[in-house]
PDB file of C-alpha atoms in Angstrom:
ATOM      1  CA  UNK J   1       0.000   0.000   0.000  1.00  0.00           C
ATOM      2  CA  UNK J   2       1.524   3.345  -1.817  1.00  0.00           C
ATOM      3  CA  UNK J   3      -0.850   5.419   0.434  1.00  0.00           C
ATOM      4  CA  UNK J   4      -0.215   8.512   2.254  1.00  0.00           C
ATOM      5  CA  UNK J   5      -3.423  10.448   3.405  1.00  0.00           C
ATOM      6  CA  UNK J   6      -3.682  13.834   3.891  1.00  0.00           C
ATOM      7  CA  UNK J   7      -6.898  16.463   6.462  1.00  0.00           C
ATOM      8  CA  UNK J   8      -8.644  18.512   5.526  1.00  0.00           C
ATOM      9  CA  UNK J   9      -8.910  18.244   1.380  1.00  0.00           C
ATOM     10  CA  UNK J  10      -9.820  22.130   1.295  1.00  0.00           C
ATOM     11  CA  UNK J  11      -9.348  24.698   4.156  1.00  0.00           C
ATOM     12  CA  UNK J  12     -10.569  28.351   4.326  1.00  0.00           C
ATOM     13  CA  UNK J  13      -8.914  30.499   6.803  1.00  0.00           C
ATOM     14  CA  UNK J  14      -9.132  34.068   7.720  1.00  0.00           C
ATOM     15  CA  UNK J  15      -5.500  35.820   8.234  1.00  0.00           C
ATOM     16  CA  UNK J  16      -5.546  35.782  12.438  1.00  0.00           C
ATOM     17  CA  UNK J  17      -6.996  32.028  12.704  1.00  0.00           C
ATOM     18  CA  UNK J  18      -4.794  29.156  13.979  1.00  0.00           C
ATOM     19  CA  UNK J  19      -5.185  25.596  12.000  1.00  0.00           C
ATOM     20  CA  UNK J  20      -3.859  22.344  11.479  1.00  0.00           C
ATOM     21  CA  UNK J  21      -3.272  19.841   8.821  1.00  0.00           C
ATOM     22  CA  UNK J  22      -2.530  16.414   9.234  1.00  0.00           C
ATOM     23  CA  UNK J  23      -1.155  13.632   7.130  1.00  0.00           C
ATOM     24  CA  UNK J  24      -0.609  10.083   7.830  1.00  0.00           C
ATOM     25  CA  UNK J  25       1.808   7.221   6.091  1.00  0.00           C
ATOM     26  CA  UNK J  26       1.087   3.378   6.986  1.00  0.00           C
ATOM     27  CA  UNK J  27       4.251   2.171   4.964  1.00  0.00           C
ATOM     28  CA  UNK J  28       6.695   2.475   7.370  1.00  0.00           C
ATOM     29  CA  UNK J  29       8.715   5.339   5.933  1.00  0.00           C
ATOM     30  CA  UNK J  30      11.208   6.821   7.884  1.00  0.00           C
ATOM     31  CA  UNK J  31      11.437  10.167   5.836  1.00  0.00           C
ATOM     32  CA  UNK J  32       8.526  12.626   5.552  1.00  0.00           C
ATOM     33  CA  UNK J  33       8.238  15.769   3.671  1.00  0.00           C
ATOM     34  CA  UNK J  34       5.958  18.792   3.189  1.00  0.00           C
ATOM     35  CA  UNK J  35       5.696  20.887   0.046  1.00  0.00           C
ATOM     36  CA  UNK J  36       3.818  24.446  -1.137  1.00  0.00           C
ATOM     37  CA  UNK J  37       2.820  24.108  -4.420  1.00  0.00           C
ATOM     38  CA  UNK J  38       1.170  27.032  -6.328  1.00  0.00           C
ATOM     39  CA  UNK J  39      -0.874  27.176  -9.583  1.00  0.00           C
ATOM     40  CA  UNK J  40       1.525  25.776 -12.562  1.00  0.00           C
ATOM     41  CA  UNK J  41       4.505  25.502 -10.632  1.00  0.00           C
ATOM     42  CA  UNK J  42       6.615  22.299  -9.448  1.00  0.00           C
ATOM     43  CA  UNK J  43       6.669  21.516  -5.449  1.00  0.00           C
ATOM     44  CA  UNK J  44       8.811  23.518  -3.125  1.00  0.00           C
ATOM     45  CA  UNK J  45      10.203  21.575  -0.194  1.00  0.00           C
ATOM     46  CA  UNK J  46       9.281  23.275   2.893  1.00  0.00           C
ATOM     47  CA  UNK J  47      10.534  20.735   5.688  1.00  0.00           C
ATOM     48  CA  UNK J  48      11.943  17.483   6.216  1.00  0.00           C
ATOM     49  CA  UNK J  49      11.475  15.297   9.045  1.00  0.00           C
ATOM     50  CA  UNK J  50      14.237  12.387   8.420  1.00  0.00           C
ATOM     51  CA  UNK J  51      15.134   9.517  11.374  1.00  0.00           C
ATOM     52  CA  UNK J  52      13.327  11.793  13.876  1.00  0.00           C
ATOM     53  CA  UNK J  53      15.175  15.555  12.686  1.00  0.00           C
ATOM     54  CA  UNK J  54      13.713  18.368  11.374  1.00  0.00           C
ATOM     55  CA  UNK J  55      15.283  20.416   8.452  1.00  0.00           C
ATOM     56  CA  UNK J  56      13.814  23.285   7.546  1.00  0.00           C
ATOM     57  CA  UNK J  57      13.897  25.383   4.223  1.00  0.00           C
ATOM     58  CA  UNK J  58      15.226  28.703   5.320  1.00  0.00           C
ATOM     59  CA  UNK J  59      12.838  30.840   3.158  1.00  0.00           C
ATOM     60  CA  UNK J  60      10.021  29.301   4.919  1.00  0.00           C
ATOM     61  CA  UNK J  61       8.439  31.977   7.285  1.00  0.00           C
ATOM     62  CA  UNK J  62       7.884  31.365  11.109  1.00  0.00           C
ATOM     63  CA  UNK J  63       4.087  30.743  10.682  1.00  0.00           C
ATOM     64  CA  UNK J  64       4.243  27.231   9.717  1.00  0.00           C
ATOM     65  CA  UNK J  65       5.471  25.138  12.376  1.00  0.00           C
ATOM     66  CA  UNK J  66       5.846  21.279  11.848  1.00  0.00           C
ATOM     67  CA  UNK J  67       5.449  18.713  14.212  1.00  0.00           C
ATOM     68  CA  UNK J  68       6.102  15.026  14.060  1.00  0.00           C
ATOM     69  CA  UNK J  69       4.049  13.225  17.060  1.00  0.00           C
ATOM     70  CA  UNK J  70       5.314   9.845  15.775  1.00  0.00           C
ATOM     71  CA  UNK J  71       6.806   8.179  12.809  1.00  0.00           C
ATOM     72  CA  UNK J  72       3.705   7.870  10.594  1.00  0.00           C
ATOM     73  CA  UNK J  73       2.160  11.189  11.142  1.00  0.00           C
ATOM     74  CA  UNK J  74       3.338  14.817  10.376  1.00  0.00           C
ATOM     75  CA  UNK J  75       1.696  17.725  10.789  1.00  0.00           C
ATOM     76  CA  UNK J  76       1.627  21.526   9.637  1.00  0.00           C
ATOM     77  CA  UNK J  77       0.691  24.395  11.854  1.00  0.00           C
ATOM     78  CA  UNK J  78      -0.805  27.339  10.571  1.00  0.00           C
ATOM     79  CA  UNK J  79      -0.848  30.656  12.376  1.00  0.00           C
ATOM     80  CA  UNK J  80      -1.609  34.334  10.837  1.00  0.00           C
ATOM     81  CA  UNK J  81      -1.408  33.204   7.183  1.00  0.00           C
ATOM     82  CA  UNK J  82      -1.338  36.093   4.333  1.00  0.00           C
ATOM     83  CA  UNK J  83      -3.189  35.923   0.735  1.00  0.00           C
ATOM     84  CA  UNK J  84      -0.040  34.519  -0.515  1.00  0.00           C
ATOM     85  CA  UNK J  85       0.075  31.715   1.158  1.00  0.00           C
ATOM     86  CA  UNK J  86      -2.808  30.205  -0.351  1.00  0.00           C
ATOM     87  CA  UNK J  87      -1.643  26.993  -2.594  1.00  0.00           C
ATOM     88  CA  UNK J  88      -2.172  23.127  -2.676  1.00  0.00           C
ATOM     89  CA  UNK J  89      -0.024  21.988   0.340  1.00  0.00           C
ATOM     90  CA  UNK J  90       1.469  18.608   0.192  1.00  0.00           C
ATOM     91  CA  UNK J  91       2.715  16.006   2.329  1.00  0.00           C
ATOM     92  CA  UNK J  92       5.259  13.029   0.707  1.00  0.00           C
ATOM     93  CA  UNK J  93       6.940  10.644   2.823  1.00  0.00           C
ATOM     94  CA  UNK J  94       9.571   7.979   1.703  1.00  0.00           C
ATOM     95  CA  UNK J  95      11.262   4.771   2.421  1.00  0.00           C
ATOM     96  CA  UNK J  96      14.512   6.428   4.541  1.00  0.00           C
ATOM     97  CA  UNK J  97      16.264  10.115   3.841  1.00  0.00           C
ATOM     98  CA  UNK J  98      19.992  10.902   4.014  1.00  0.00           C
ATOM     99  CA  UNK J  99      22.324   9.698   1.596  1.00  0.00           C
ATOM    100  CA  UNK J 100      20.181   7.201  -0.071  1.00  0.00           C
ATOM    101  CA  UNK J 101      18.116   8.605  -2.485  1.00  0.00           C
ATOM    102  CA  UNK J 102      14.193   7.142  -2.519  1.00  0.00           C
ATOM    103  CA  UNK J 103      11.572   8.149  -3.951  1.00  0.00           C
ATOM    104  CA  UNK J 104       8.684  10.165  -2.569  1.00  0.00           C
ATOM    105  CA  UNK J 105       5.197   8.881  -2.380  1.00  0.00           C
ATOM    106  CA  UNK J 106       2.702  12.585  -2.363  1.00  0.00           C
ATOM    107  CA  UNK J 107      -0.941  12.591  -0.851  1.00  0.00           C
ATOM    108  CA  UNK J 108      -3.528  14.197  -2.523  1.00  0.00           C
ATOM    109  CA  UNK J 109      -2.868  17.471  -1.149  1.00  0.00           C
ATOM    110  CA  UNK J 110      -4.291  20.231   0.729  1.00  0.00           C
ATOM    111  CA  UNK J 111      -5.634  22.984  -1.226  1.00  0.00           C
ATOM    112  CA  UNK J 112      -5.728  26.412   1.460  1.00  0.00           C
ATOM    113  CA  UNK J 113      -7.125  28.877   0.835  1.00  0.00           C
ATOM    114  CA  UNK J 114      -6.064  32.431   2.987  1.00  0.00           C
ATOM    115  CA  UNK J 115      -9.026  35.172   2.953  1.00  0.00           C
TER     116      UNK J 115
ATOM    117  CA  UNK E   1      23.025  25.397  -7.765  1.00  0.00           C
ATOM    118  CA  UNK E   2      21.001  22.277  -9.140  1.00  0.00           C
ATOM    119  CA  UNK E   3      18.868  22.691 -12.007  1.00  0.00           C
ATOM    120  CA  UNK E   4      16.292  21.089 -13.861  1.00  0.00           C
ATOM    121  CA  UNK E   5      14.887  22.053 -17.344  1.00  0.00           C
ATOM    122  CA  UNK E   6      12.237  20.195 -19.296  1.00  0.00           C
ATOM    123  CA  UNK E   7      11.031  20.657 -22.705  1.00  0.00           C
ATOM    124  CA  UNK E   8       8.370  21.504 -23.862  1.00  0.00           C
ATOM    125  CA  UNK E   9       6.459  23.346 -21.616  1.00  0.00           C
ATOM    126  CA  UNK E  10       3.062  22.186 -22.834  1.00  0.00           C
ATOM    127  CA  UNK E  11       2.675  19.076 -25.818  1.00  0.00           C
ATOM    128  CA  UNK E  12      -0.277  18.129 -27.852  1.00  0.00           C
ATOM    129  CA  UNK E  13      -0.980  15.120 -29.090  1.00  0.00           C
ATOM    130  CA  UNK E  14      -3.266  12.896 -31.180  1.00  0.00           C
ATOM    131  CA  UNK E  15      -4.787  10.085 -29.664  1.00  0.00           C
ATOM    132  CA  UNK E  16      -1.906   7.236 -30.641  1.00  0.00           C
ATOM    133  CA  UNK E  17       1.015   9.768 -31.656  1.00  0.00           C
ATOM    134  CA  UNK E  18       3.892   8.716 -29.971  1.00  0.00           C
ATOM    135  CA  UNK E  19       6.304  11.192 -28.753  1.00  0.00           C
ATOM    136  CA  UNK E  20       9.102  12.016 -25.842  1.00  0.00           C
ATOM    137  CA  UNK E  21       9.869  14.553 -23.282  1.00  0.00           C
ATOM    138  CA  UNK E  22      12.840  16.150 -22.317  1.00  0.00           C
ATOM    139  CA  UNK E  23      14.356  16.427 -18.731  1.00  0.00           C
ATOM    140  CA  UNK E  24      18.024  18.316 -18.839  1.00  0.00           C
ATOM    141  CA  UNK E  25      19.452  18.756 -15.499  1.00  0.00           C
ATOM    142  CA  UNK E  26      22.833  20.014 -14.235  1.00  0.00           C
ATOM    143  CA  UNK E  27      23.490  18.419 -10.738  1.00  0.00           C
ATOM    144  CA  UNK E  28      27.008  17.911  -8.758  1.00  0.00           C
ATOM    145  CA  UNK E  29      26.656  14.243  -7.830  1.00  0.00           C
ATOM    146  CA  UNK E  30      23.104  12.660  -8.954  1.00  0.00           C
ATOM    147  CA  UNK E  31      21.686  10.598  -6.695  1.00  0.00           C
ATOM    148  CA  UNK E  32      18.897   9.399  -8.497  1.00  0.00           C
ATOM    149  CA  UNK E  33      16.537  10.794 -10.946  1.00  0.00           C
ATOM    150  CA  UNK E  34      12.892  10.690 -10.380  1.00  0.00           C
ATOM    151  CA  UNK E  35       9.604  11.000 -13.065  1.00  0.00           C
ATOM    152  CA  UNK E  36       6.117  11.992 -11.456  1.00  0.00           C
ATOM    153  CA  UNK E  37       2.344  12.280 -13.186  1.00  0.00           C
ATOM    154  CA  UNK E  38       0.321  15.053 -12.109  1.00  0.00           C
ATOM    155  CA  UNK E  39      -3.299  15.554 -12.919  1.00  0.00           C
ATOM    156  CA  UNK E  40      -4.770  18.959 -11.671  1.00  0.00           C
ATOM    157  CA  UNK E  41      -5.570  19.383  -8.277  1.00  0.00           C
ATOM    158  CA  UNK E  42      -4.169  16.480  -7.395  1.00  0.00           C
ATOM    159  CA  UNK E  43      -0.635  14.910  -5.798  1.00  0.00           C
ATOM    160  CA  UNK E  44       2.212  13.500  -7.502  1.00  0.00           C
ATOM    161  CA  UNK E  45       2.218   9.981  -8.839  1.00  0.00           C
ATOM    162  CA  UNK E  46       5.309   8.396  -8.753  1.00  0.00           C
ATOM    163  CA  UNK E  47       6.273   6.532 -12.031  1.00  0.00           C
ATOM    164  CA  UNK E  48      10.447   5.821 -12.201  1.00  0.00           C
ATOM    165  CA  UNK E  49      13.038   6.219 -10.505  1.00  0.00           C
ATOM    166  CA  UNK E  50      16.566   6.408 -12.732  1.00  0.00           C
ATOM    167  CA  UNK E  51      19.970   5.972 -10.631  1.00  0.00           C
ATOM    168  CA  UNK E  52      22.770   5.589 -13.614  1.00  0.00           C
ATOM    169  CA  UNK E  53      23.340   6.744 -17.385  1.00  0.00           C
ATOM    170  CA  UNK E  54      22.180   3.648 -19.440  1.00  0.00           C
ATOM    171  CA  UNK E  55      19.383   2.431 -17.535  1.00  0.00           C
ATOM    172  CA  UNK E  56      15.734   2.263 -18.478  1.00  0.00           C
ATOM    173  CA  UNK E  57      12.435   1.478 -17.158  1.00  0.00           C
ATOM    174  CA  UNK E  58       8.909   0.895 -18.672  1.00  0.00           C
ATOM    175  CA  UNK E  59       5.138   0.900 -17.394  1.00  0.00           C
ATOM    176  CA  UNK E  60       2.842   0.597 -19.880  1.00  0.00           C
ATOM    177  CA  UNK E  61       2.667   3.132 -22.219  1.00  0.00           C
ATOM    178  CA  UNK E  62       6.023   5.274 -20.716  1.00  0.00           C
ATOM    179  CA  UNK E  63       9.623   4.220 -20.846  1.00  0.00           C
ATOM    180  CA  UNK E  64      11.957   6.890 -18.985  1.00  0.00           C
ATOM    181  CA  UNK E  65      15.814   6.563 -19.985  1.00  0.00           C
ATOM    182  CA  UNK E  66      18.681   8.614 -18.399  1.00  0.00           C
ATOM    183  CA  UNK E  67      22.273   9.772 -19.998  1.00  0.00           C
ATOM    184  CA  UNK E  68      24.455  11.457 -18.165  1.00  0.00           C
ATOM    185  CA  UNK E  69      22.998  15.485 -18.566  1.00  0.00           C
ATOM    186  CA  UNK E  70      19.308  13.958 -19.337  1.00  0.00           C
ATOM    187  CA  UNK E  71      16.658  12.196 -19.223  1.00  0.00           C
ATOM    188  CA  UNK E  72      13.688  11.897 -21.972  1.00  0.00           C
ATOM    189  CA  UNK E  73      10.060  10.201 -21.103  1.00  0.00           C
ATOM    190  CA  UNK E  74       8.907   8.467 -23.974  1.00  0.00           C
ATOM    191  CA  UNK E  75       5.132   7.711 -24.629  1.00  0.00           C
ATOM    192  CA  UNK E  76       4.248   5.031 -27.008  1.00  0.00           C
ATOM    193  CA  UNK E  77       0.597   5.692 -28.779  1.00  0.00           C
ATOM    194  CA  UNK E  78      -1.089   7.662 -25.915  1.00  0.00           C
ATOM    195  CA  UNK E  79      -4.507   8.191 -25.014  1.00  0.00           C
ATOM    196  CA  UNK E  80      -6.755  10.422 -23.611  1.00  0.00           C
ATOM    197  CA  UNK E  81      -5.839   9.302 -20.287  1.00  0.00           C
ATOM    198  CA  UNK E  82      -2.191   9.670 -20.566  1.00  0.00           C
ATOM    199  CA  UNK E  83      -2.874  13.522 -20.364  1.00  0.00           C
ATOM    200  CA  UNK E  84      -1.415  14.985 -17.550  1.00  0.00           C
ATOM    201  CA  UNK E  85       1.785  17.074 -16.253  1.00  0.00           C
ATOM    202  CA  UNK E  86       4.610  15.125 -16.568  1.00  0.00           C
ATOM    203  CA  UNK E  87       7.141  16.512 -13.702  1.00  0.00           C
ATOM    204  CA  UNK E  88      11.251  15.334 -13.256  1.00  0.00           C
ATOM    205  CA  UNK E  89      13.037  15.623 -10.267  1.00  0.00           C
ATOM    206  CA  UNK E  90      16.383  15.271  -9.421  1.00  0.00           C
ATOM    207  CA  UNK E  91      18.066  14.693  -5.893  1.00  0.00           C
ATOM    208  CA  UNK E  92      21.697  15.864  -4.977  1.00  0.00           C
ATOM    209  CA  UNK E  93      21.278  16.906  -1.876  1.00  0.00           C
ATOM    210  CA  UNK E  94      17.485  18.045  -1.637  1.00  0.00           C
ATOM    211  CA  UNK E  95      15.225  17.057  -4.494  1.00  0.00           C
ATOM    212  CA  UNK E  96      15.099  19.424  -7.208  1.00  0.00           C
ATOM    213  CA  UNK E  97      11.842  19.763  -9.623  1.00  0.00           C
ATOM    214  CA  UNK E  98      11.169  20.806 -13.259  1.00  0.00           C
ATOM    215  CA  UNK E  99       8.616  23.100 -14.163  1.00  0.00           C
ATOM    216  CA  UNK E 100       6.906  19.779 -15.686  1.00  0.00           C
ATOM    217  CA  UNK E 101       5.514  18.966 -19.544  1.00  0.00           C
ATOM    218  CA  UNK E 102       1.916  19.335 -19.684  1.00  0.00           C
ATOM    219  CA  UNK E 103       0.284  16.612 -21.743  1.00  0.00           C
ATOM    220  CA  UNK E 104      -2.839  16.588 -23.736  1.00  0.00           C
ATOM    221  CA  UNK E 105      -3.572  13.554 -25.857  1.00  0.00           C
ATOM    222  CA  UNK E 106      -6.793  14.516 -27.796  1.00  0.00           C
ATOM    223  CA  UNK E 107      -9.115  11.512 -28.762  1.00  0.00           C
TER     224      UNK E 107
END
């Protein structure tokens, strides 16, 4: 099973709320990822949590926060959003991270919108 | 810095016209080279994964071969359902994306 589930499938937030999503992996990965992806353009890597560390892309601002309560779940942490932010948010997990290079395995996605 | 390039930036086909994408990519040390389908709204599909100039792999309708500065997706008499975006990815260090080849195959 290739699955990796991703809550809510849409979200509509005003700019002060707080909000969550969640995704969850059953294959045992040890690597999980999340991306921003906006209209027509590839995935940007936001975070990685690999063998229980966080990296972070630097040009990701301070109001997403992940968390990693366990090996199969990640979550992403939404607080005072702006207009921009608003894009299809995936989650993509993969067999191990490091030096061996896997490949990912991408939910369906998160589409977020900021109002 | 890594980079990925693929051409073209949008194809059209006919329903069983057979043609290939282009993935370019200038890496320091490629770890492996990855090909994704993407229909709208949706997540990436995983489809190959490439590790070393010479090798090949085939599902279906798509074979994906890899030199050493690219890779090329080939589709073999597509249909309708074969039209998606088409997205590469390299991996160095962090994985690196194309802007992606979208595909329509027109019945």
């Amino acid at each position: 099973d290739t699955e990796v589930t991703q809550t809510p499938k849409h979200l509509v937030m005003g700019m002060t709320n707080k909000k969550s999503l969640k995704c969850e992996q059953h294959m045992g990965h040890r690597a999980m990822y999340w991306y921003k992806q906006k209209a027509k353009k590839p995935p940007e890597l936001m975070f990685v949590y690999s063998y229980e560390k966080l990296s972070i892309n630097e040009s990701v601002p301070s109001r997403f926060s992940p968390e990693c309560p366990n090996s199969s779940l990640l979550n992403l942490h939404l607080h005072a959003l702006q207009p921009e932010d608003s894009a299809l948010y995936l989650c993509a997990s993969s067999p191990q991270g490091g030096a061996i290079s896997y490949e990912q395995y991408f939910g369906p996605g998160t589409r977020l919108t900021v109002t | 810095e890594d980079q990925v390039t693929q051409s073209p930036e949008a194809l059209r086909l006919q329903e069983g016209e057979s043609s290939s994408l282009n993935c370019s990519y200038t890496v320091s040390g490629l770890r492996g080279l990855f090909w994704y389908r993407q229909d709208p709204g949706k997540g990436p599909e995983f489809l190959f994964t490439l590790y070393s100039a010479g090798e090949e792999k085939e599902k279906e309708r798509l074979k994906a071969t890899l030199t050493k500065k690219e890779s090329f997706l080939h589709i073999t008499a597509p249909k309708p359902e074969d039209s998606a975006t088409y997205l590469c990815a390299v991996q160095a260090g962090k994985l690196s994306f194309g802007a992606g080849t979208t595909v329509t195959v027109r019945a």
